[in-house]
XYZ file of C-alpha atoms in Angstrom:
393
model
C 134.568 92.794 95.813
C 133.410 95.887 97.748
C 132.612 98.087 94.766
C 130.306 95.652 92.914
C 128.612 94.766 96.224
C 127.915 98.438 96.901
C 126.598 98.806 93.374
C 124.182 95.950 93.958
C 122.664 97.772 96.932
C 122.396 101.067 95.029
C 119.159 100.307 93.116
C 117.247 99.335 96.261
C 118.575 102.372 98.130
C 117.435 104.676 95.343
C 114.072 102.905 95.125
C 113.581 103.299 98.873
C 114.349 107.027 98.677
C 111.998 107.401 95.711
C 109.329 105.505 97.651
C 109.701 108.046 100.449
C 109.083 110.893 98.004
C 105.906 109.254 96.663
C 104.417 108.354 100.031
C 104.839 111.918 101.224
C 101.679 112.459 99.186
C 99.758 109.662 100.867
C 100.578 111.250 104.222
C 100.085 114.812 102.991
C 96.374 114.389 102.257
C 95.593 113.518 105.883
C 98.001 116.206 107.092
C 96.072 118.820 105.102
C 92.754 117.948 106.798
C 93.148 120.273 109.852
C 93.998 123.165 107.516
C 90.926 122.502 105.360
C 88.850 122.526 108.549
C 90.482 125.738 109.840
C 90.641 127.755 106.592
C 87.591 126.453 104.748
C 85.376 125.383 107.671
C 84.962 121.835 106.331
C 82.855 119.504 108.474
C 84.287 116.155 109.591
C 82.395 114.456 106.770
C 83.615 116.957 104.165
C 87.201 116.676 105.393
C 87.059 112.878 105.254
C 85.707 113.236 101.714
C 89.065 114.701 100.713
C 90.795 111.595 102.076
C 88.236 109.474 100.230
C 88.982 111.275 96.970
C 92.615 110.268 97.249
C 91.631 106.669 98.028
C 88.587 105.891 95.892
C 89.972 106.315 92.396
C 93.254 104.843 93.541
C 91.413 101.757 94.793
C 89.644 101.312 91.470
C 92.621 101.722 89.140
C 95.368 100.135 91.213
C 94.498 96.513 90.270
C 94.478 97.568 86.615
C 98.042 98.798 86.902
C 98.926 95.533 88.642
C 97.514 93.521 85.730
C 99.403 95.693 83.241
C 102.719 95.206 85.034
C 102.110 91.440 85.143
C 101.864 91.442 81.348
C 104.918 93.575 80.719
C 107.298 95.738 82.767
C 106.399 99.432 82.755
C 109.400 101.090 84.438
C 108.546 104.520 83.011
C 105.518 104.527 85.328
C 107.741 105.162 88.347
C 108.896 108.731 87.547
C 105.656 109.678 85.732
C 103.386 108.517 88.545
C 105.582 110.256 91.118
C 105.085 113.559 89.309
C 101.308 113.004 89.092
C 101.099 112.256 92.828
C 102.966 115.454 93.641
C 101.053 117.654 91.210
C 97.688 116.691 92.687
C 98.625 117.530 96.268
C 100.466 120.686 95.208
C 97.254 121.978 93.639
C 94.996 120.968 96.538
C 95.319 124.302 98.311
C 95.063 126.442 95.199
C 91.395 125.936 94.323
C 88.695 127.235 96.642
C 86.083 124.956 95.100
C 85.432 121.729 97.005
C 84.854 119.828 93.752
C 88.145 121.065 92.268
C 89.972 120.112 95.456
C 88.537 116.604 95.254
C 89.567 116.355 91.581
C 93.221 117.255 92.100
C 93.510 115.064 95.194
C 92.057 112.224 93.104
C 94.785 112.900 90.523
C 97.338 112.420 93.273
C 95.639 109.151 94.207
C 95.935 107.913 90.635
C 99.632 108.736 90.674
C 100.091 106.743 93.862
C 98.063 103.869 92.353
C 100.207 103.777 89.228
C 103.437 103.818 91.216
C 103.038 100.994 93.704
C 102.481 97.808 91.629
C 105.469 98.472 89.378
C 107.572 99.705 92.303
C 106.815 96.532 94.262
C 107.796 94.391 91.268
C 111.058 96.259 90.690
C 111.933 96.315 94.399
C 111.256 92.605 94.759
C 113.619 91.973 91.852
C 116.285 94.241 93.296
C 115.958 92.622 96.732
C 116.353 89.073 95.353
C 113.359 88.067 97.475
C 114.882 89.114 100.821
C 112.266 90.001 103.459
C 114.730 92.312 105.199
C 115.559 94.113 101.946
C 111.862 94.559 101.170
C 111.524 95.954 104.686
C 114.059 98.644 103.789
C 112.090 99.447 100.636
C 108.885 99.771 102.687
C 110.788 101.862 105.231
C 111.273 104.509 102.566
C 107.525 104.818 102.124
C 106.965 105.012 105.869
C 109.540 107.778 106.218
C 107.671 109.620 103.481
C 104.467 109.276 105.482
C 106.249 110.530 108.604
C 107.717 113.522 106.785
C 104.337 114.671 105.496
C 102.855 116.250 108.674
C 105.817 118.533 109.522
C 106.315 119.322 105.830
C 102.670 120.312 105.359
C 102.699 122.272 108.623
C 105.816 124.185 107.538
C 104.315 125.011 104.146
C 101.010 126.075 105.697
C 102.845 128.239 108.221
C 104.626 129.954 105.348
C 101.473 130.875 103.437
C 98.462 128.779 104.381
C 96.846 126.482 101.863
C 97.813 128.870 99.055
C 101.438 127.837 99.553
C 100.633 124.225 98.643
C 102.472 124.394 95.247
C 105.686 124.136 97.277
C 104.674 120.547 98.024
C 105.612 119.513 94.474
C 109.317 119.540 95.406
C 109.485 115.969 96.783
C 107.906 114.719 93.550
C 110.614 116.352 91.464
C 113.280 114.720 93.617
C 111.460 111.386 93.592
C 111.163 111.283 89.807
C 114.912 111.757 89.516
C 115.595 109.050 92.094
C 113.316 106.583 90.308
C 115.036 107.218 86.989
C 118.462 106.736 88.590
C 117.314 103.510 90.286
C 116.092 102.054 87.010
C 119.364 102.884 85.288
C 121.459 101.317 88.043
C 119.277 98.225 88.323
C 119.865 96.909 84.803
C 123.417 95.530 85.239
C 122.990 94.161 88.756
C 119.406 92.980 89.363
C 118.926 89.228 89.563
C 116.694 87.538 87.081
C 112.940 87.687 87.774
C 110.937 84.536 88.396
C 110.287 82.360 85.379
C 107.240 83.355 83.386
C 105.678 79.926 83.777
C 105.819 80.226 87.568
C 108.118 77.229 87.944
C 109.433 76.816 91.435
C 108.184 76.143 94.927
C 106.082 79.275 95.402
C 102.436 78.742 95.948
C 102.689 74.967 95.802
C 103.586 72.552 93.030
C 104.511 74.278 89.815
C 104.261 77.689 91.426
C 100.450 77.787 91.223
C 98.624 80.855 92.508
C 96.823 80.406 95.831
C 93.942 82.829 95.406
C 92.060 81.650 98.511
C 94.971 82.437 100.822
C 95.590 85.704 98.996
C 91.936 86.698 99.516
C 92.223 86.081 103.265
C 95.423 88.095 103.400
C 93.763 90.923 101.475
C 90.827 90.972 103.901
C 93.223 91.286 106.824
C 95.106 94.106 105.099
C 91.816 95.933 104.505
C 91.052 95.706 108.254
C 94.493 97.116 108.976
C 93.924 99.821 106.371
C 90.645 101.041 107.846
C 92.346 101.479 111.222
C 95.333 103.265 109.717
C 93.376 105.571 107.404
C 90.780 106.336 110.085
C 93.451 107.372 112.555
C 95.413 109.222 109.868
C 92.370 111.301 108.943
C 91.217 112.159 112.443
C 93.997 111.754 115.008
C 95.269 115.293 114.350
C 91.756 116.585 115.112
C 91.161 114.208 118.033
C 94.354 114.612 120.041
C 94.109 118.372 120.813
C 90.849 117.813 122.692
C 92.304 114.862 124.617
C 95.550 116.584 125.570
C 94.405 120.206 125.909
C 96.826 121.091 123.125
C 96.420 123.003 119.880
C 97.046 122.235 116.237
C 100.690 121.455 117.009
C 99.604 118.650 119.363
C 97.566 117.078 116.572
C 100.400 117.411 114.061
C 102.773 115.797 116.566
C 100.400 112.840 117.012
C 100.169 112.312 113.258
C 103.960 112.509 113.009
C 104.301 109.841 115.721
C 101.750 107.643 113.950
C 103.773 107.783 110.743
C 107.269 107.762 112.260
C 106.616 104.714 114.422
C 105.977 102.881 111.187
C 109.599 103.393 110.164
C 110.761 101.424 113.195
C 108.015 98.836 112.800
C 108.774 98.092 109.166
C 112.478 97.414 109.745
C 111.649 95.335 112.827
C 109.118 93.341 110.814
C 111.706 92.172 108.296
C 114.180 91.178 111.006
C 111.561 89.409 113.132
C 110.270 87.516 110.107
C 113.771 86.283 109.314
C 113.927 84.775 112.785
C 110.363 83.653 113.553
C 108.644 83.467 110.166
C 106.324 85.895 108.458
C 102.903 84.615 109.538
C 103.665 84.385 113.299
C 104.982 87.959 113.236
C 101.972 89.220 111.279
C 99.507 87.468 113.603
C 101.131 88.776 116.787
C 101.145 92.285 115.321
C 97.400 92.184 114.717
C 96.785 90.712 118.171
C 98.695 93.539 119.888
C 97.339 96.371 117.746
C 93.775 96.191 119.119
C 94.709 97.102 122.717
C 97.017 99.843 121.420
C 94.187 101.406 119.383
C 91.958 101.242 122.472
C 94.575 103.294 124.307
C 94.550 105.924 121.546
C 90.775 106.226 121.716
C 90.203 106.091 125.477
C 93.374 107.192 127.313
C 93.553 110.988 127.921
C 96.553 113.215 128.386
C 100.164 112.873 127.199
C 100.104 109.077 127.675
C 97.994 108.975 124.526
C 101.165 109.541 122.486
C 102.607 106.264 123.819
C 99.592 104.399 122.498
C 99.842 106.209 119.166
C 103.432 104.965 118.875
C 102.444 101.406 119.866
C 99.592 101.456 117.360
C 101.951 102.657 114.673
C 104.424 99.857 115.356
C 101.663 97.263 115.406
C 100.252 98.467 112.106
C 103.628 98.671 110.378
C 105.507 95.588 111.572
C 103.522 93.430 109.099
C 103.549 96.017 106.302
C 106.386 94.704 104.112
C 105.454 91.130 105.075
C 102.013 91.636 103.534
C 103.735 92.456 100.251
C 106.039 89.441 100.129
C 103.328 87.068 101.351
C 100.976 88.326 98.660
C 103.626 87.941 95.968
C 104.430 84.415 97.137
C 100.758 83.428 97.205
C 100.466 84.710 93.609
C 103.832 83.856 92.006
C 102.365 84.191 88.511
C 100.785 87.581 89.229
C 103.412 89.431 91.227
C 102.316 92.846 89.899
C 98.711 92.215 90.873
C 99.790 91.002 94.315
C 101.919 94.089 94.865
C 99.185 96.384 93.595
C 96.662 94.898 96.023
C 98.780 94.493 99.158
C 100.795 97.675 98.743
C 98.052 99.776 97.209
C 94.450 98.652 96.800
C 93.939 97.112 100.221
C 95.674 100.088 101.814
C 93.736 102.772 99.955
C 90.488 100.834 100.439
C 90.593 101.979 104.040
C 89.806 105.456 102.784
C 86.353 104.253 101.801
C 85.490 104.050 105.487
C 86.608 107.652 106.099
C 83.284 109.355 105.260
C 81.406 106.880 107.475
C 83.702 107.727 110.374
C 83.330 111.433 109.620
C 79.533 111.263 109.407
C 79.372 109.358 112.701
C 81.667 111.953 114.305
C 79.430 114.794 113.053
C 76.384 113.021 114.484
C 77.973 112.096 117.822
C 81.661 112.602 118.660
C 85.069 111.553 117.433
C 85.398 109.192 120.395
C 82.264 107.312 119.344
C 83.335 107.338 115.688
C 86.809 105.957 116.386
C 85.696 103.242 118.831
C 84.875 100.626 116.120
C 88.510 100.757 115.006
C 89.452 98.904 118.204
C 87.817 95.682 116.971
C 89.201 95.592 113.417
C 92.684 94.152 114.190
C 90.948 91.186 115.835
C 88.850 90.680 112.695
C 92.042 90.705 110.632
C 93.623 88.162 112.967
C 90.680 85.785 112.454
C 91.302 85.911 108.699
C 95.022 85.254 109.148
C 94.814 82.257 111.479
C 94.152 79.558 108.810
C 96.952 80.734 106.487
C 100.074 78.674 105.829
C 103.486 80.000 104.916
C 103.949 79.965 101.127
C 107.225 79.003 99.486
C 109.546 81.683 98.120
C 109.847 82.075 94.339
C 113.295 81.873 92.748
C 114.963 85.268 92.286
C 118.525 84.325 91.487
């Protein structure tokens, strides 16, 4: 009947919208970098340190939240972590002290870390294991990323960094959406996989395939370094390559994030037709040349390569999550925490190295190593085999 069917889609829709509100804060940190450079005269290394602050603590604590959600569901984490993510970014422009700025951005990173493992578990349950449905959930996060640059630019235009408390508004909306999603999920969500891991996932008896998961994680880290490196510096790099100003850099960051919205939806549909691993491998193979275009092609054509890079980075995004969960059917929370969070935020660890190299030479030299990383990820992916899908009905 139409009404129950619509009700079944409601939890995933709300979760996707809540995901958008949370990932505004992942995108907002990079979007704030040009304003830290302009208003506080941060060096490239200092500016990348802000991105690192959001990533480092998140990288450390995210697996812990994954382990916790494997042991027992923690649905209350969704609204609470959303508020923490928003509070940290909202306070980032308030304190003049560099150390205080790092501290509140780290708070935001912890909020993001707490959100993603439980969100991935709940979304996987609500999607009944559908790759396309998980693509829609990931789409919400990508739209949040894409919204961050124009949102931060609008707030900064209104009052500079001191207006950053206005950035708490998406968190307030997101907390409400998460609470509504959890309420609507209870009557309609299919049963989760059996606790003993019974089923075809991961081989006989649903055993965890840690070796394949480790290879997948390594590939995601390669992808993450490229994404975080470009996120941190493309808004500073593009104005010099296009003879534009701050608006040109903000536009490039917006394209980098917005292209991911298209890529994520396409990834789910392509995987349904061709399989997850072929789609993921082709994405990595095509991303390297696209990144080379971002680094070396001058003028307006650079935006085309930013869009191609974005699509290449995001087509496999939701597929990483479901592959990881299927490789670890007994540790779905851990798998979600790593593929959706840890491996992504780990890319921030490379930010200061890129910034230091840029200070010592140029941004072109510093960004050039990113061209090779998709190929390294592809090498890790080549031996992998498609895992089975765990039972969700």
